[in-house]
PDB file of C-alpha atoms and ligand atoms in Angstrom:
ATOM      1  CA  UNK Y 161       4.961 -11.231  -1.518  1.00 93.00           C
ATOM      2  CA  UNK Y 162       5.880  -9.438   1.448  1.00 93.00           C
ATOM      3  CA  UNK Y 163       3.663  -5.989   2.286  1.00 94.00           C
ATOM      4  CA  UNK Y 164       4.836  -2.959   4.098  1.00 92.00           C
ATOM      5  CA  UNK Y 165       1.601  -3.221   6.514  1.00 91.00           C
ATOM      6  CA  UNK Y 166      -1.641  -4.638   6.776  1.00 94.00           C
ATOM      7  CA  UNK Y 167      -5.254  -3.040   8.304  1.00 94.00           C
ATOM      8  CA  UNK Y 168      -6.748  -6.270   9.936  1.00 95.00           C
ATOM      9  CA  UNK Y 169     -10.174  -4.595   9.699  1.00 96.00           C
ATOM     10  CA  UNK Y 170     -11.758  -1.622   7.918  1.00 97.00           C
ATOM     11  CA  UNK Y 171     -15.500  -0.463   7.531  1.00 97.00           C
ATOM     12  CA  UNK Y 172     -14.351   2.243   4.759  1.00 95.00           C
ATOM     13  CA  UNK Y 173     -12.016   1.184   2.179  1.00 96.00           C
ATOM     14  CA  UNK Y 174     -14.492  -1.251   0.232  1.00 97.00           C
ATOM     15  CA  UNK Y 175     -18.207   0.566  -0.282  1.00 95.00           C
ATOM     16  CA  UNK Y 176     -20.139  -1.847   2.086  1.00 96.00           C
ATOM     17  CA  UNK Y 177     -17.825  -4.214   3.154  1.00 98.00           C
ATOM     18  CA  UNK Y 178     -15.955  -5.388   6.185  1.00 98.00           C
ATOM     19  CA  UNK Y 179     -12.019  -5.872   4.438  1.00 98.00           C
ATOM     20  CA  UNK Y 180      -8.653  -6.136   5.698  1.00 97.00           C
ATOM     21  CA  UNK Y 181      -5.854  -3.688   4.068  1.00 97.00           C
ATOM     22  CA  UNK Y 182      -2.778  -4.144   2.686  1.00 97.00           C
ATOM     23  CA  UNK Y 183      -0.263  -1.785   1.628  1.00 94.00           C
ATOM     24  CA  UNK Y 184       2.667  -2.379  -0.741  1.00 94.00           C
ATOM     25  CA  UNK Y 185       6.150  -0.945  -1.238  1.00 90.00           C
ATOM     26  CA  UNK Y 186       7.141   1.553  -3.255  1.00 92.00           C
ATOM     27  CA  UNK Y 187       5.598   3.491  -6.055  1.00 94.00           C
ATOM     28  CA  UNK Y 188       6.726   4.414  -9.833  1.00 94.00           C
ATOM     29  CA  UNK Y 189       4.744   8.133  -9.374  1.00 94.00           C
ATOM     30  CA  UNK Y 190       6.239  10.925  -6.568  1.00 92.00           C
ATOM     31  CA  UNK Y 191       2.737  12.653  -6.408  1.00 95.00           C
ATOM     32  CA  UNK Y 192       4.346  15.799  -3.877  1.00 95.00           C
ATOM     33  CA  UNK Y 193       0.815  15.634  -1.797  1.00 95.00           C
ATOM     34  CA  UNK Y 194       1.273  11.726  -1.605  1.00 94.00           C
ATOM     35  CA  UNK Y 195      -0.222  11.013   1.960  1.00 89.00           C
ATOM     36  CA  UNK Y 196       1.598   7.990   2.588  1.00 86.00           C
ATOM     37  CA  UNK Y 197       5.012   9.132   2.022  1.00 85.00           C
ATOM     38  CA  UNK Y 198       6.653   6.237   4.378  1.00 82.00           C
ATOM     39  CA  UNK Y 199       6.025   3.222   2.004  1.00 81.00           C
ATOM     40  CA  UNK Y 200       7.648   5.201  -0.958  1.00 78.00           C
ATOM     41  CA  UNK Y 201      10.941   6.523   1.095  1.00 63.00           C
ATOM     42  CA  UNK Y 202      11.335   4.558   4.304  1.00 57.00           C
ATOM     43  CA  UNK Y 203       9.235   1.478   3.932  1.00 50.00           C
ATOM     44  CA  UNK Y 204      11.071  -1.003   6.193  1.00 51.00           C
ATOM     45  CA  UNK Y 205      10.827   1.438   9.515  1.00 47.00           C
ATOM     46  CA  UNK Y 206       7.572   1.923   9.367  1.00 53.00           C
ATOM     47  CA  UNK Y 207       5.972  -1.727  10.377  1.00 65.00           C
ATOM     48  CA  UNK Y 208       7.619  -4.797  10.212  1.00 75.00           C
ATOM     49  CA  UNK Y 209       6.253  -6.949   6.621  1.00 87.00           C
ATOM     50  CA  UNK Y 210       3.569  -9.033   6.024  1.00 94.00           C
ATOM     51  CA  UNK Y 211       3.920 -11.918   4.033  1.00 95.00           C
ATOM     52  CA  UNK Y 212       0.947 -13.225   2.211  1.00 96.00           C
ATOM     53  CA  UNK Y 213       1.450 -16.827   3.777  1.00 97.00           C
ATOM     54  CA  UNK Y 214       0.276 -14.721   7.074  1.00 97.00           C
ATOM     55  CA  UNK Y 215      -2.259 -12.702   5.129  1.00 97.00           C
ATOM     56  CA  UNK Y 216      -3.496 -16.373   3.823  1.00 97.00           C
ATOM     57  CA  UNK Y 217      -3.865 -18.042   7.480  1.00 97.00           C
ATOM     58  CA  UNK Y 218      -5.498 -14.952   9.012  1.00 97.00           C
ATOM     59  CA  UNK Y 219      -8.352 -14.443   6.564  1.00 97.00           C
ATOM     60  CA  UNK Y 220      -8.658 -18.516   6.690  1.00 96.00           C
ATOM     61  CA  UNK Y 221      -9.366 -17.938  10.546  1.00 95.00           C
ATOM     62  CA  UNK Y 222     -11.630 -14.809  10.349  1.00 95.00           C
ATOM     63  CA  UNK Y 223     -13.692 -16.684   7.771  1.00 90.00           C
ATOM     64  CA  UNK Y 224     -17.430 -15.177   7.731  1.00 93.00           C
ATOM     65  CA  UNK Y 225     -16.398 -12.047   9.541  1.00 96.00           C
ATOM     66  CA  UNK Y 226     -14.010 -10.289   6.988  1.00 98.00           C
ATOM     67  CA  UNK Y 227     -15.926  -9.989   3.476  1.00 98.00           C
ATOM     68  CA  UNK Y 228     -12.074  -9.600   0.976  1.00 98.00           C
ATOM     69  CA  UNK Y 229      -8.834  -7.681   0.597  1.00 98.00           C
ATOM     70  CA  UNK Y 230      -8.214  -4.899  -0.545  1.00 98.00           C
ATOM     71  CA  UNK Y 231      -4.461  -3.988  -2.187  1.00 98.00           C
ATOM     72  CA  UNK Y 232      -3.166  -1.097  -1.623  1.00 97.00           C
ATOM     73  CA  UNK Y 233       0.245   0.635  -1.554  1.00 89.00           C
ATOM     74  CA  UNK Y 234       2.074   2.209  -2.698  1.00 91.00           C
ATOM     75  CA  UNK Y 235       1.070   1.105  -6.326  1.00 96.00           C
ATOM     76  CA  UNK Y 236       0.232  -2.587  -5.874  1.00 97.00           C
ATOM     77  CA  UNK Y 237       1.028  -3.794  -9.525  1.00 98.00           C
ATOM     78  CA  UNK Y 238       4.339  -3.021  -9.712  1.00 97.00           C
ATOM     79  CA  UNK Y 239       5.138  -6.540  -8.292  1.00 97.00           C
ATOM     80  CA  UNK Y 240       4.592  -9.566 -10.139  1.00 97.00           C
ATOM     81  CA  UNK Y 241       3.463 -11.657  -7.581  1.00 97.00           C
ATOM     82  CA  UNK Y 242       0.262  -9.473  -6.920  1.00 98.00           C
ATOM     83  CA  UNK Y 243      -1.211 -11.724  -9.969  1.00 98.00           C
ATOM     84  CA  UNK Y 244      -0.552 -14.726  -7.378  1.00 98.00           C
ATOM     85  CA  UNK Y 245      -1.444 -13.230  -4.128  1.00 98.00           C
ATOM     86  CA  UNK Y 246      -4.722 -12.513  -5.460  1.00 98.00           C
ATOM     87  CA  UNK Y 247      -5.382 -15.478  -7.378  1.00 98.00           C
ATOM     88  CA  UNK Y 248      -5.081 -16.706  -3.815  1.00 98.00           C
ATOM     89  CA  UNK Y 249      -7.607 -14.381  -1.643  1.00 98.00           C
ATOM     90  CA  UNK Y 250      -9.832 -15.007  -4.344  1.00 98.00           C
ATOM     91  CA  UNK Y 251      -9.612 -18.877  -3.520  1.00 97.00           C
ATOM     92  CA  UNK Y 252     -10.820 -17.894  -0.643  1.00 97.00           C
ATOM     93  CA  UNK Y 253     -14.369 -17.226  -1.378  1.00 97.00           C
ATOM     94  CA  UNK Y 254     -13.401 -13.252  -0.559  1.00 98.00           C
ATOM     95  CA  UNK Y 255     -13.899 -10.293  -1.972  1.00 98.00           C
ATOM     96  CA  UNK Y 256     -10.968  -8.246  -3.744  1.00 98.00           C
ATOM     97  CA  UNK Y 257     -10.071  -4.871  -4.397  1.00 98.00           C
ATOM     98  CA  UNK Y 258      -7.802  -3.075  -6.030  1.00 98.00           C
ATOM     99  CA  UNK Y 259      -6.423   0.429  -5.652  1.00 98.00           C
ATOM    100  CA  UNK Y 260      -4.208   1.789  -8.278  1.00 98.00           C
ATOM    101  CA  UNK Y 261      -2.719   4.531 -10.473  1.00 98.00           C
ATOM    102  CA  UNK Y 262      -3.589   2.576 -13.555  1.00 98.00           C
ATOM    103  CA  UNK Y 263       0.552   2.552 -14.866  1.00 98.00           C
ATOM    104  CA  UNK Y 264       0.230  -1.469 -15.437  1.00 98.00           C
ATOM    105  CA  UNK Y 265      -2.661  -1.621 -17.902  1.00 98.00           C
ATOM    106  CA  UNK Y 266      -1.644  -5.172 -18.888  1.00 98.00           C
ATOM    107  CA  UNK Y 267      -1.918  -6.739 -15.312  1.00 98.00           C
ATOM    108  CA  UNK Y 268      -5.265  -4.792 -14.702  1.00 98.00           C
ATOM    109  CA  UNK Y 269      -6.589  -6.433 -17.731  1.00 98.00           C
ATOM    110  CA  UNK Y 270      -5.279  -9.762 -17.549  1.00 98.00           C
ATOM    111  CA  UNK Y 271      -7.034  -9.346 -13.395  1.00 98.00           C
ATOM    112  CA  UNK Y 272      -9.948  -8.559 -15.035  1.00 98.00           C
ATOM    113  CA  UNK Y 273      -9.921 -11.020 -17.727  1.00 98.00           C
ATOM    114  CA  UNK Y 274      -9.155 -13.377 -14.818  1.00 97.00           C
ATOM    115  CA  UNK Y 275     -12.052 -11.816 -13.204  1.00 97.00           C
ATOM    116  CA  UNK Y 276     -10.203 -11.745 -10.060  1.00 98.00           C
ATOM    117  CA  UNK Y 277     -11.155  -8.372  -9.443  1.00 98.00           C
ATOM    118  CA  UNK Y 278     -14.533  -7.186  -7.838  1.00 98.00           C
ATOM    119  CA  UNK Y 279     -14.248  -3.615  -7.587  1.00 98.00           C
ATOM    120  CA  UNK Y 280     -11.184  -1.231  -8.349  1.00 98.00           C
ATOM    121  CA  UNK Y 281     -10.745   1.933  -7.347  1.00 98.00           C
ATOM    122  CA  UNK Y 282      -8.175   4.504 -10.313  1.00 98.00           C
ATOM    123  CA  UNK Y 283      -6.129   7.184  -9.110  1.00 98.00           C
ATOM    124  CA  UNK Y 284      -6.845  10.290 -12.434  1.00 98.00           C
ATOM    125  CA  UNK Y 285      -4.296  12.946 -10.719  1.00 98.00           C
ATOM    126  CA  UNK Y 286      -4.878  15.702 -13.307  1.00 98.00           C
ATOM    127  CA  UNK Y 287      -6.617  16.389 -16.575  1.00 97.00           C
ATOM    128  CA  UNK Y 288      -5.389  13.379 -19.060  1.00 97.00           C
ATOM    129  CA  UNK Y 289      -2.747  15.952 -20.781  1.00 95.00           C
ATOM    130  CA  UNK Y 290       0.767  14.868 -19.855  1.00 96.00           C
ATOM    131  CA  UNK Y 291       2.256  18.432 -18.994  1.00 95.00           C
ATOM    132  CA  UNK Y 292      -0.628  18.932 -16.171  1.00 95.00           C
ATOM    133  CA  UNK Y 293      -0.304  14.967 -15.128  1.00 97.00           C
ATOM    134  CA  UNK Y 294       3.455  15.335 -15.106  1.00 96.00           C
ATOM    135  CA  UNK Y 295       3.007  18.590 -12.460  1.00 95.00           C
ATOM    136  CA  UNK Y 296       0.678  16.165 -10.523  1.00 96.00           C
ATOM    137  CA  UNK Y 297       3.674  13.239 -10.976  1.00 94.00           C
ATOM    138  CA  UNK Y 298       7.242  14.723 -10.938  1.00 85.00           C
ATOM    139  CA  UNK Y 299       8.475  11.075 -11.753  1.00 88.00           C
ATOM    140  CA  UNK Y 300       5.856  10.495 -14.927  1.00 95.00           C
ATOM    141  CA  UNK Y 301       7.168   8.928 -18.055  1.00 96.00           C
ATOM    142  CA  UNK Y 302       5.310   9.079 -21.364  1.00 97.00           C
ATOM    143  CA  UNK Y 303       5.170   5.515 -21.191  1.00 97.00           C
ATOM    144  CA  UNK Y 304       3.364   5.779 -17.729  1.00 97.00           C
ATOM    145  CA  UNK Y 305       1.156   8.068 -18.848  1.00 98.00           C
ATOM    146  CA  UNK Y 306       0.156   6.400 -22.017  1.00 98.00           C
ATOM    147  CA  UNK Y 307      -0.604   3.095 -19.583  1.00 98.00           C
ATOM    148  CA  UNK Y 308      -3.062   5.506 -17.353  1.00 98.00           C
ATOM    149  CA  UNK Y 309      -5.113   6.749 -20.154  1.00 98.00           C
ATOM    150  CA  UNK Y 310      -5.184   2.850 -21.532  1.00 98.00           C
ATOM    151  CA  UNK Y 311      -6.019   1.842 -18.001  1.00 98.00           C
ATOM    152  CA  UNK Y 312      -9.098   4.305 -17.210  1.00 98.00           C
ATOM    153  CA  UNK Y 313     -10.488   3.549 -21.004  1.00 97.00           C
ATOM    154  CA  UNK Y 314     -10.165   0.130 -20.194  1.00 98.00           C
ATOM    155  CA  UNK Y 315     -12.106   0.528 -17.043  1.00 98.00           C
ATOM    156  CA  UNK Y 316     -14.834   2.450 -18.158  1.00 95.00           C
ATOM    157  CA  UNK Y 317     -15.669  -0.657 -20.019  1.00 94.00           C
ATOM    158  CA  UNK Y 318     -15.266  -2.854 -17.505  1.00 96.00           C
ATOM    159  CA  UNK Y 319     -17.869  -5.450 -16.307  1.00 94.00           C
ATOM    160  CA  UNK Y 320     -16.913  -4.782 -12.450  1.00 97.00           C
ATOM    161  CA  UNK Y 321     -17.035  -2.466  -9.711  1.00 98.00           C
ATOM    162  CA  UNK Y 322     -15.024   0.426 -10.851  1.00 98.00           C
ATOM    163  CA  UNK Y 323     -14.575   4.381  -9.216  1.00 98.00           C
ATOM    164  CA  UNK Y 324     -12.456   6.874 -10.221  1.00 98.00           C
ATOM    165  CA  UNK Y 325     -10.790   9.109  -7.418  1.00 98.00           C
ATOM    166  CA  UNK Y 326      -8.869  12.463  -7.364  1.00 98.00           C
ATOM    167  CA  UNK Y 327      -7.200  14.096  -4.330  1.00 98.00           C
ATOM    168  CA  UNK Y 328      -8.028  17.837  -4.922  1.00 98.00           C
ATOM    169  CA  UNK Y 329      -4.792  20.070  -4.303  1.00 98.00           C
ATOM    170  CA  UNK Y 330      -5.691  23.585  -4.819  1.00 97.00           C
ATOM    171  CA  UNK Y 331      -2.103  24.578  -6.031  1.00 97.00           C
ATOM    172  CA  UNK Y 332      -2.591  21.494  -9.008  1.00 97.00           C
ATOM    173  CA  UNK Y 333      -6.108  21.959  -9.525  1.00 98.00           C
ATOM    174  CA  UNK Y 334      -8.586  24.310 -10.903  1.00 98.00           C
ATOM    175  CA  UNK Y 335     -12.073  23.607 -10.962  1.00 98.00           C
ATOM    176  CA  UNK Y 336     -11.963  23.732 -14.717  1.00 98.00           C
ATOM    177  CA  UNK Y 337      -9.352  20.739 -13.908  1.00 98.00           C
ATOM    178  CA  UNK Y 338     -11.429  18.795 -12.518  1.00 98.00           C
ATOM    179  CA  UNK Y 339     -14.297  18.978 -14.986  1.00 98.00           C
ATOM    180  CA  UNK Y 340     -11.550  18.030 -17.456  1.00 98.00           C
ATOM    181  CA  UNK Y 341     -11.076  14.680 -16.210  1.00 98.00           C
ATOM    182  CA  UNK Y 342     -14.674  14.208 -14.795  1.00 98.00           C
ATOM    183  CA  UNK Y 343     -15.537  14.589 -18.593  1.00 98.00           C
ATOM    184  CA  UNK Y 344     -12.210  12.612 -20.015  1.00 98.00           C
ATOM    185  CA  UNK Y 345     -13.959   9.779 -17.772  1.00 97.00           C
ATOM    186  CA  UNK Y 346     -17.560  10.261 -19.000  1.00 97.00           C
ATOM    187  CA  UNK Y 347     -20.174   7.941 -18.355  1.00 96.00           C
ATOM    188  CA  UNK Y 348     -18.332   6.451 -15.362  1.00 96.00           C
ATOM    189  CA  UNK Y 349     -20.405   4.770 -12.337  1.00 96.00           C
ATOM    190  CA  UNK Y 350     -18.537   6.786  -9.502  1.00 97.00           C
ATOM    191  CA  UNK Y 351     -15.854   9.537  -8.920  1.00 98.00           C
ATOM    192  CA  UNK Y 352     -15.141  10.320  -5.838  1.00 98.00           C
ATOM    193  CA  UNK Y 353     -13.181  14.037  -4.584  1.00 98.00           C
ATOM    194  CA  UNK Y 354     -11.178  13.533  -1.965  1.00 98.00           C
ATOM    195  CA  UNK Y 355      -9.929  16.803   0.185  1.00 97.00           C
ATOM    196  CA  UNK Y 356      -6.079  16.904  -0.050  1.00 97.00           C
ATOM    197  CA  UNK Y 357      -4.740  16.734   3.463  1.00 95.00           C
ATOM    198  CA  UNK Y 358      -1.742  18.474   4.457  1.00 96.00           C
ATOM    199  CA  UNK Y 359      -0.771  16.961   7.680  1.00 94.00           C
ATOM    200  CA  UNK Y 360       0.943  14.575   6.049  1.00 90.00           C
ATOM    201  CA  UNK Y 361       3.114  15.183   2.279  1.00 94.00           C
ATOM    202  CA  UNK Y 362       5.765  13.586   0.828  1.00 93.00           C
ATOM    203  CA  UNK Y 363       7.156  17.028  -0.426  1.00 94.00           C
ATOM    204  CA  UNK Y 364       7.155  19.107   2.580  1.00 93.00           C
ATOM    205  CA  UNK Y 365       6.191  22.173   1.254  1.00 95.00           C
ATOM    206  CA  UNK Y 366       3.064  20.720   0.552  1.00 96.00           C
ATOM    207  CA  UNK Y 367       1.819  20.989   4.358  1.00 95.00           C
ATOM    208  CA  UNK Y 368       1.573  24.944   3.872  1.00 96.00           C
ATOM    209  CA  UNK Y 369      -1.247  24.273   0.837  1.00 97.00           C
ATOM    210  CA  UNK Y 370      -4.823  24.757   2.248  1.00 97.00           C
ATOM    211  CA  UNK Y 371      -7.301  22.188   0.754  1.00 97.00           C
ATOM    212  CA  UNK Y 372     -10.737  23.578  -0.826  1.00 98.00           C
ATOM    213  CA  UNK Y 373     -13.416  24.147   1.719  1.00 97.00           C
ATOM    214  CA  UNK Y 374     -16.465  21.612   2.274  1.00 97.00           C
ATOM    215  CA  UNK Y 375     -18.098  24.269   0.596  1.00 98.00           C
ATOM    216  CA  UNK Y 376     -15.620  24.413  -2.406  1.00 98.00           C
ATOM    217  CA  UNK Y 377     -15.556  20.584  -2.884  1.00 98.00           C
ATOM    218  CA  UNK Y 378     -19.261  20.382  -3.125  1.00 98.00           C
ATOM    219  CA  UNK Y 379     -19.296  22.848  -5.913  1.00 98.00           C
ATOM    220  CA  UNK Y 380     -16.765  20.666  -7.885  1.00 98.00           C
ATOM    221  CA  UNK Y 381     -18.802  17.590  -7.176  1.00 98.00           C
ATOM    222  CA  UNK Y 382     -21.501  20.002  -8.754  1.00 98.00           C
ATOM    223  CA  UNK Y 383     -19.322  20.625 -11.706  1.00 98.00           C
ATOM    224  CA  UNK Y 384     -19.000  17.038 -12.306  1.00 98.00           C
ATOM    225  CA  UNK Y 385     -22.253  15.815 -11.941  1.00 98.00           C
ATOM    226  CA  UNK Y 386     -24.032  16.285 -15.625  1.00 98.00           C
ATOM    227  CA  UNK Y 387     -20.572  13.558 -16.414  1.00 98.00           C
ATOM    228  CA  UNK Y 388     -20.752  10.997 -14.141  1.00 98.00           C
ATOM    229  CA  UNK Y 389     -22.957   8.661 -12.549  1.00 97.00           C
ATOM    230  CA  UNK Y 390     -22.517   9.221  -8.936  1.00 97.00           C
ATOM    231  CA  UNK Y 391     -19.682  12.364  -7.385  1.00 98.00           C
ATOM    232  CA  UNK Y 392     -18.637  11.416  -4.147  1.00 97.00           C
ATOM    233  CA  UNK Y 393     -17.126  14.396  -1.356  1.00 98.00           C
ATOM    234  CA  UNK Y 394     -14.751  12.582   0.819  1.00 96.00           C
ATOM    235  CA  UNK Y 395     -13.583  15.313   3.624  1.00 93.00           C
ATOM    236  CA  UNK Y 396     -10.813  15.189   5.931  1.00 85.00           C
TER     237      UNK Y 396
HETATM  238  S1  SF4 B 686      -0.228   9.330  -4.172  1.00 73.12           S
HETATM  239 FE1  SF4 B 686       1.157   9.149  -5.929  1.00 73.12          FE
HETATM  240  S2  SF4 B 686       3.176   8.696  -5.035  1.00 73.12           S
HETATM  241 FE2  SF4 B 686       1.643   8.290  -3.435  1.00 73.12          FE
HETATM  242  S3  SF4 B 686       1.215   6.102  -3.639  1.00 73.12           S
HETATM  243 FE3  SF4 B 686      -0.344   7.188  -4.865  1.00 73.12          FE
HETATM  244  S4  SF4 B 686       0.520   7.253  -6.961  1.00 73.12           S
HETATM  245 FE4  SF4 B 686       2.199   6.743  -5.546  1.00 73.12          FE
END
């Protein structure tokens, strides 16, 4: 398939790894902090597409330097061809990983019954009750949000690399919040907080919200500790 944009190299968006990034149109959620705002509304200005042919030959001549892919978007599993385009990085020899918001449980199992997938990395936006996910989501449907509790129950079980991940937005999130899905995940290897950063919403009012201190995010991670494996702080 054709992506809105592609990182040739990153040193942070696969634990460990030296990956190249690639970003997909369009998304079934309208989170109003969404930080990437361009692929959802005006995806063709932004860069001109990638198609996976390209994708294919440039990871064929960085071969021994670039450790996998990850797929990112936008919400990579709305398209069909994903299932392809990663059955072919993974022919490869490389690495994949997949970012998500966990609405396509069937394609994230039959990845991980594929075992195409080496790590992947679930957006929880609020506690797992669909009136707080739906303030989180303006565009959730109860069939979307009966996929992302079947998705993170799936991958708590999984036998790969798996984190959870929550962008903190002090006007959607208490701390209570936050322990609420720290605990709906229990047991989970990693969840990682990441400071909500205003410089950049899809719903402009957005950019007047000030994110939680350092301070403030530490005590969360705190709060979620006695649940989880490992509580990452990811600050702006
Ligand atoms: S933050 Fe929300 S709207 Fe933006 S890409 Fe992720 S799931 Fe989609």
């Amino acid at each position: 398939m054709q992506y809105a944009g592609m990182i040739k190299q990153s040193l942070v968006d696969y634990p460990g790894e030296i990956v190249s990034v690639l970003f997909s149109r369009g998304c079934n959620l309208r989170c109003p902090f969404c930080h990437n705002p361009d692929l959802l509304i005006k995806p063709r200005v932004v860069n001109p597409p990638v198609d996976i042919v390209e994708v294919l030959e440039f990871m064929q001549q960085r071969r021994g330097f670039l450790d996998g892919v990850v797929f990112s978007g936008g919400e990579p599993t709305l398209h069909e061809d994903l299932i392809a385009d990663i059955r072919s990085i993974k022919g490869l020899g490389l690495l994949v990983k997949l970012d998500t918001n966990g609405t396509n449980t069937s394609m994230v199992e039959l990845l991980l019954r594929e075992r195409l997938l080496d790590y992947v990395a679930m957006d929880i936006k609020a506690p797992l009750d669909y009136k707080k996910y739906r303030e989180a989501c303006e565009r959730l449907s109860p069939e979307n949000f009966f996929s992302i509790r079947s998705t993170a129950l799936l991958l708590k079980k999984a036998r790969t690399e798996v984190e959870f991940r929550t962008t903190v937005v002090p006007v959607l999130h208490t701390p209570e919040d936050i322990v609420a899905i720290a605990r709906f995940i229990e047991g989970a290897p990693r969840y990682t907080l990441q400071q909500f950063n205003p410089r950049v919403t899809l719903e402009p009012g957005y950019g007047r919200v000030v994110p939680y201190t350092k301070t403030e995010m530490q005590e969360l991670a705190d709060l979620c500790s006695p649940y989880v494996q490992e509580v990452r702080v990811v600050n702006l």
